[in-house]
PDB file of C-alpha atoms in Angstrom:
ATOM      1  CA  UNK A   1      23.888   2.047  78.999  1.00 42.00           C
ATOM      2  CA  UNK A   2      23.229  -1.020  80.758  1.00 43.00           C
ATOM      3  CA  UNK A   3      20.847   0.113  83.191  1.00 40.00           C
ATOM      4  CA  UNK A   4      18.608   1.403  80.594  1.00 43.00           C
ATOM      5  CA  UNK A   5      14.868   1.559  80.873  1.00 42.00           C
ATOM      6  CA  UNK A   6      13.532  -0.201  76.842  1.00 46.00           C
ATOM      7  CA  UNK A   7      10.188   0.548  76.473  1.00 53.00           C
ATOM      8  CA  UNK A   8       9.233  -0.425  72.391  1.00 65.00           C
ATOM      9  CA  UNK A   9       6.165  -0.996  70.380  1.00 61.00           C
ATOM     10  CA  UNK A  10       6.348  -1.504  66.753  1.00 70.00           C
ATOM     11  CA  UNK A  11       3.242  -0.206  64.347  1.00 69.00           C
ATOM     12  CA  UNK A  12       1.794  -3.827  63.057  1.00 70.00           C
ATOM     13  CA  UNK A  13       0.773  -4.968  66.501  1.00 75.00           C
ATOM     14  CA  UNK A  14       4.442  -6.427  67.110  1.00 87.00           C
ATOM     15  CA  UNK A  15       5.425  -6.869  70.907  1.00 88.00           C
ATOM     16  CA  UNK A  16       8.286  -6.164  72.781  1.00 91.00           C
ATOM     17  CA  UNK A  17       9.974  -6.774  75.685  1.00 92.00           C
ATOM     18  CA  UNK A  18      13.028  -6.563  77.810  1.00 93.00           C
ATOM     19  CA  UNK A  19      14.973  -9.572  78.666  1.00 94.00           C
ATOM     20  CA  UNK A  20      16.784 -10.441  82.323  1.00 94.00           C
ATOM     21  CA  UNK A  21      19.310  -9.912  79.392  1.00 94.00           C
ATOM     22  CA  UNK A  22      19.041  -6.502  79.013  1.00 93.00           C
ATOM     23  CA  UNK A  23      18.353  -7.967  75.462  1.00 96.00           C
ATOM     24  CA  UNK A  24      15.040  -7.545  73.754  1.00 95.00           C
ATOM     25  CA  UNK A  25      12.375 -10.253  72.085  1.00 96.00           C
ATOM     26  CA  UNK A  26       9.633  -8.872  69.337  1.00 94.00           C
ATOM     27  CA  UNK A  27       6.761 -11.568  70.126  1.00 92.00           C
ATOM     28  CA  UNK A  28       3.254 -11.388  68.677  1.00 89.00           C
ATOM     29  CA  UNK A  29       2.080 -10.486  65.105  1.00 84.00           C
ATOM     30  CA  UNK A  30       5.000 -10.712  62.714  1.00 88.00           C
ATOM     31  CA  UNK A  31       2.906  -7.939  59.814  1.00 87.00           C
ATOM     32  CA  UNK A  32       4.601  -8.561  56.279  1.00 87.00           C
ATOM     33  CA  UNK A  33       6.131  -4.739  57.130  1.00 90.00           C
ATOM     34  CA  UNK A  34       7.230  -2.875  60.674  1.00 92.00           C
ATOM     35  CA  UNK A  35       9.425  -0.264  62.623  1.00 93.00           C
ATOM     36  CA  UNK A  36      10.291  -1.110  66.007  1.00 94.00           C
ATOM     37  CA  UNK A  37      10.738   2.182  68.078  1.00 93.00           C
ATOM     38  CA  UNK A  38      12.131   1.811  70.718  1.00 94.00           C
ATOM     39  CA  UNK A  39      13.148   4.247  73.387  1.00 92.00           C
ATOM     40  CA  UNK A  40      15.901   4.474  76.338  1.00 92.00           C
ATOM     41  CA  UNK A  41      16.843   6.616  79.024  1.00 93.00           C
ATOM     42  CA  UNK A  42      21.001   7.127  79.438  1.00 95.00           C
ATOM     43  CA  UNK A  43      23.059  10.335  81.922  1.00 96.00           C
ATOM     44  CA  UNK A  44      26.087   9.321  79.631  1.00 96.00           C
ATOM     45  CA  UNK A  45      27.422  12.000  76.993  1.00 96.00           C
ATOM     46  CA  UNK A  46      29.712  12.905  74.847  1.00 97.00           C
ATOM     47  CA  UNK A  47      28.278   9.272  73.239  1.00 98.00           C
ATOM     48  CA  UNK A  48      30.751   8.603  69.530  1.00 98.00           C
ATOM     49  CA  UNK A  49      28.412   5.165  68.663  1.00 98.00           C
ATOM     50  CA  UNK A  50      25.386   3.273  68.608  1.00 98.00           C
ATOM     51  CA  UNK A  51      25.891  -0.582  68.814  1.00 98.00           C
ATOM     52  CA  UNK A  52      23.332  -2.881  67.823  1.00 98.00           C
ATOM     53  CA  UNK A  53      23.450  -6.982  68.026  1.00 98.00           C
ATOM     54  CA  UNK A  54      21.288  -9.069  66.393  1.00 98.00           C
ATOM     55  CA  UNK A  55      20.388 -12.167  68.599  1.00 98.00           C
ATOM     56  CA  UNK A  56      19.652 -15.850  67.358  1.00 98.00           C
ATOM     57  CA  UNK A  57      16.790 -16.412  69.488  1.00 97.00           C
ATOM     58  CA  UNK A  58      15.405 -20.361  69.213  1.00 97.00           C
ATOM     59  CA  UNK A  59      12.071 -18.942  70.313  1.00 96.00           C
ATOM     60  CA  UNK A  60      12.366 -17.940  66.577  1.00 97.00           C
ATOM     61  CA  UNK A  61      12.372 -19.295  62.766  1.00 96.00           C
ATOM     62  CA  UNK A  62      15.218 -21.291  62.377  1.00 96.00           C
ATOM     63  CA  UNK A  63      16.359 -20.090  66.220  1.00 97.00           C
ATOM     64  CA  UNK A  64      17.685 -16.907  63.830  1.00 97.00           C
ATOM     65  CA  UNK A  65      17.421 -13.288  64.963  1.00 97.00           C
ATOM     66  CA  UNK A  66      14.826 -12.326  62.861  1.00 96.00           C
ATOM     67  CA  UNK A  67      11.817 -13.159  62.242  1.00 96.00           C
ATOM     68  CA  UNK A  68      10.888 -14.502  58.412  1.00 96.00           C
ATOM     69  CA  UNK A  69      10.954 -18.530  58.428  1.00 96.00           C
ATOM     70  CA  UNK A  70      14.713 -18.750  57.584  1.00 96.00           C
ATOM     71  CA  UNK A  71      15.309 -16.644  60.601  1.00 97.00           C
ATOM     72  CA  UNK A  72      16.427 -13.794  58.187  1.00 96.00           C
ATOM     73  CA  UNK A  73      16.495 -10.554  58.581  1.00 97.00           C
ATOM     74  CA  UNK A  74      16.210  -6.833  56.681  1.00 96.00           C
ATOM     75  CA  UNK A  75      16.782  -3.159  58.507  1.00 97.00           C
ATOM     76  CA  UNK A  76      15.427  -1.419  55.635  1.00 96.00           C
ATOM     77  CA  UNK A  77      16.043   2.429  58.256  1.00 97.00           C
ATOM     78  CA  UNK A  78      17.947   3.038  60.764  1.00 98.00           C
ATOM     79  CA  UNK A  79      17.250   6.152  62.492  1.00 98.00           C
ATOM     80  CA  UNK A  80      17.983   7.869  66.533  1.00 98.00           C
ATOM     81  CA  UNK A  81      16.837  11.324  68.610  1.00 97.00           C
ATOM     82  CA  UNK A  82      17.712  12.208  71.147  1.00 96.00           C
ATOM     83  CA  UNK A  83      15.809  14.792  73.552  1.00 95.00           C
ATOM     84  CA  UNK A  84      16.935  16.336  77.235  1.00 93.00           C
ATOM     85  CA  UNK A  85      14.714  15.337  80.055  1.00 84.00           C
ATOM     86  CA  UNK A  86      10.805  16.685  80.251  1.00 79.00           C
ATOM     87  CA  UNK A  87       7.770  16.827  78.975  1.00 72.00           C
ATOM     88  CA  UNK A  88       7.728  19.327  75.281  1.00 74.00           C
ATOM     89  CA  UNK A  89      11.300  18.950  75.086  1.00 75.00           C
ATOM     90  CA  UNK A  90      12.476  19.040  70.975  1.00 87.00           C
ATOM     91  CA  UNK A  91      13.855  16.203  69.628  1.00 92.00           C
ATOM     92  CA  UNK A  92      17.228  15.392  67.280  1.00 95.00           C
ATOM     93  CA  UNK A  93      17.580  13.389  64.854  1.00 97.00           C
ATOM     94  CA  UNK A  94      21.447  12.049  65.359  1.00 97.00           C
ATOM     95  CA  UNK A  95      23.625  11.658  62.903  1.00 98.00           C
ATOM     96  CA  UNK A  96      24.836   8.561  61.400  1.00 98.00           C
ATOM     97  CA  UNK A  97      27.585   7.008  59.913  1.00 96.00           C
ATOM     98  CA  UNK A  98      30.700   4.680  59.073  1.00 97.00           C
ATOM     99  CA  UNK A  99      28.636   1.089  59.927  1.00 97.00           C
ATOM    100  CA  UNK A 100      30.481  -1.664  60.036  1.00 98.00           C
ATOM    101  CA  UNK A 101      28.877  -5.555  60.381  1.00 98.00           C
ATOM    102  CA  UNK A 102      30.406  -8.494  61.040  1.00 98.00           C
ATOM    103  CA  UNK A 103      28.149  -9.985  59.020  1.00 97.00           C
ATOM    104  CA  UNK A 104      26.320  -9.035  55.386  1.00 97.00           C
ATOM    105  CA  UNK A 105      24.159 -10.309  53.278  1.00 95.00           C
ATOM    106  CA  UNK A 106      25.917 -10.640  49.257  1.00 93.00           C
ATOM    107  CA  UNK A 107      23.052 -13.134  47.641  1.00 87.00           C
ATOM    108  CA  UNK A 108      20.157 -11.797  46.110  1.00 86.00           C
ATOM    109  CA  UNK A 109      21.803  -8.314  45.209  1.00 82.00           C
ATOM    110  CA  UNK A 110      23.238  -7.711  48.875  1.00 87.00           C
ATOM    111  CA  UNK A 111      22.383  -6.003  52.028  1.00 95.00           C
ATOM    112  CA  UNK A 112      25.085  -4.339  53.614  1.00 96.00           C
ATOM    113  CA  UNK A 113      24.669  -2.714  56.792  1.00 97.00           C
ATOM    114  CA  UNK A 114      25.543   0.687  55.125  1.00 97.00           C
ATOM    115  CA  UNK A 115      21.764   0.271  53.296  1.00 97.00           C
ATOM    116  CA  UNK A 116      20.222   0.661  56.706  1.00 97.00           C
ATOM    117  CA  UNK A 117      20.973   4.216  57.235  1.00 97.00           C
ATOM    118  CA  UNK A 118      21.119   5.253  53.399  1.00 96.00           C
ATOM    119  CA  UNK A 119      17.946   7.199  53.649  1.00 95.00           C
ATOM    120  CA  UNK A 120      16.580   4.743  51.056  1.00 94.00           C
ATOM    121  CA  UNK A 121      13.733   3.007  52.752  1.00 91.00           C
ATOM    122  CA  UNK A 122      14.218  -0.782  49.603  1.00 92.00           C
ATOM    123  CA  UNK A 123      17.511  -1.169  50.290  1.00 94.00           C
ATOM    124  CA  UNK A 124      18.591  -2.693  53.842  1.00 96.00           C
ATOM    125  CA  UNK A 125      20.779  -4.716  56.034  1.00 97.00           C
ATOM    126  CA  UNK A 126      20.726  -8.534  56.148  1.00 97.00           C
ATOM    127  CA  UNK A 127      22.270 -11.856  57.372  1.00 97.00           C
ATOM    128  CA  UNK A 128      21.300 -15.153  55.652  1.00 96.00           C
ATOM    129  CA  UNK A 129      22.473 -17.290  55.503  1.00 96.00           C
ATOM    130  CA  UNK A 130      24.335 -16.578  59.356  1.00 96.00           C
ATOM    131  CA  UNK A 131      21.476 -16.015  60.133  1.00 96.00           C
ATOM    132  CA  UNK A 132      21.673 -18.441  63.796  1.00 95.00           C
ATOM    133  CA  UNK A 133      24.560 -16.354  64.923  1.00 97.00           C
ATOM    134  CA  UNK A 134      24.844 -13.305  66.980  1.00 98.00           C
ATOM    135  CA  UNK A 135      25.389 -10.556  64.319  1.00 98.00           C
ATOM    136  CA  UNK A 136      27.280  -6.941  65.424  1.00 98.00           C
ATOM    137  CA  UNK A 137      27.011  -3.771  63.665  1.00 98.00           C
ATOM    138  CA  UNK A 138      28.430  -0.209  64.304  1.00 98.00           C
ATOM    139  CA  UNK A 139      27.406   2.610  64.241  1.00 98.00           C
ATOM    140  CA  UNK A 140      29.793   5.915  64.269  1.00 98.00           C
ATOM    141  CA  UNK A 141      27.984   9.725  65.072  1.00 97.00           C
ATOM    142  CA  UNK A 142      29.544  12.319  62.915  1.00 97.00           C
ATOM    143  CA  UNK A 143      28.431  13.920  66.784  1.00 97.00           C
ATOM    144  CA  UNK A 144      28.848  13.109  69.931  1.00 97.00           C
ATOM    145  CA  UNK A 145      25.598  13.131  72.422  1.00 96.00           C
ATOM    146  CA  UNK A 146      23.824  13.052  75.863  1.00 95.00           C
ATOM    147  CA  UNK A 147      23.172  16.023  78.260  1.00 94.00           C
ATOM    148  CA  UNK A 148      24.527  16.634  81.280  1.00 93.00           C
ATOM    149  CA  UNK A 149      21.573  15.999  82.880  1.00 92.00           C
ATOM    150  CA  UNK A 150      20.216  13.094  81.142  1.00 94.00           C
ATOM    151  CA  UNK A 151      19.338  11.516  77.649  1.00 95.00           C
ATOM    152  CA  UNK A 152      16.065  10.341  76.261  1.00 94.00           C
ATOM    153  CA  UNK A 153      17.399   7.972  72.701  1.00 95.00           C
ATOM    154  CA  UNK A 154      14.900   7.329  70.628  1.00 95.00           C
ATOM    155  CA  UNK A 155      15.814   4.328  67.918  1.00 96.00           C
ATOM    156  CA  UNK A 156      14.002   3.613  64.934  1.00 96.00           C
ATOM    157  CA  UNK A 157      13.995   0.471  63.113  1.00 96.00           C
ATOM    158  CA  UNK A 158      11.871   0.152  59.880  1.00 95.00           C
ATOM    159  CA  UNK A 159      11.920  -3.218  58.412  1.00 92.00           C
ATOM    160  CA  UNK A 160      10.644  -2.713  55.178  1.00 80.00           C
ATOM    161  CA  UNK A 161       8.565  -6.282  53.646  1.00 79.00           C
ATOM    162  CA  UNK A 162       7.479 -10.722  53.599  1.00 84.00           C
ATOM    163  CA  UNK A 163       8.012 -10.376  57.058  1.00 90.00           C
ATOM    164  CA  UNK A 164      12.204  -9.707  57.298  1.00 94.00           C
ATOM    165  CA  UNK A 165      11.275  -8.474  61.154  1.00 95.00           C
ATOM    166  CA  UNK A 166      13.914  -8.410  63.884  1.00 96.00           C
ATOM    167  CA  UNK A 167      12.893 -11.260  66.660  1.00 96.00           C
ATOM    168  CA  UNK A 168      15.466 -10.821  69.491  1.00 97.00           C
ATOM    169  CA  UNK A 169      18.513  -6.845  69.395  1.00 97.00           C
ATOM    170  CA  UNK A 170      19.890  -5.628  72.110  1.00 97.00           C
ATOM    171  CA  UNK A 171      21.092  -1.435  71.447  1.00 97.00           C
ATOM    172  CA  UNK A 172      23.181  -0.250  73.752  1.00 96.00           C
ATOM    173  CA  UNK A 173      26.087   3.689  73.642  1.00 95.00           C
TER     174      UNK A 173
END
């Protein structure tokens, strides 16, 4: 949702700042591993998919979308929970399926987008050797979601090792 307010942080000192185009740029520490938590609110209902864009940026290594030395990233796990507005509202995990991406890394054993939702933190989605290009991943929801009085979404992006965190991204539903 273009009008959502995005709030984000990494667990290991990374700062996630909202950019004028609605994207999120990571800055500060680039730890070996990190988990980003990004919160957004929307009034949409009947949501059936989530789009994750990995965006190149000249401020990132090699002008890529990741913070690894070559501009790559490894998104080991991607999870989404939702809750209705109000303090104490129980959150529910959104079951994701049918992931597709415009590009996935084939080298080093393969890093397909499906690995970002397989429950295995040792696998993930990467884009080497196309770090300098915009890449898009789409995840269908197994059931539509969205509460009539608004929905709080919490996106969790887990990065596993070697400073392969996302540097610039955009999320939309």
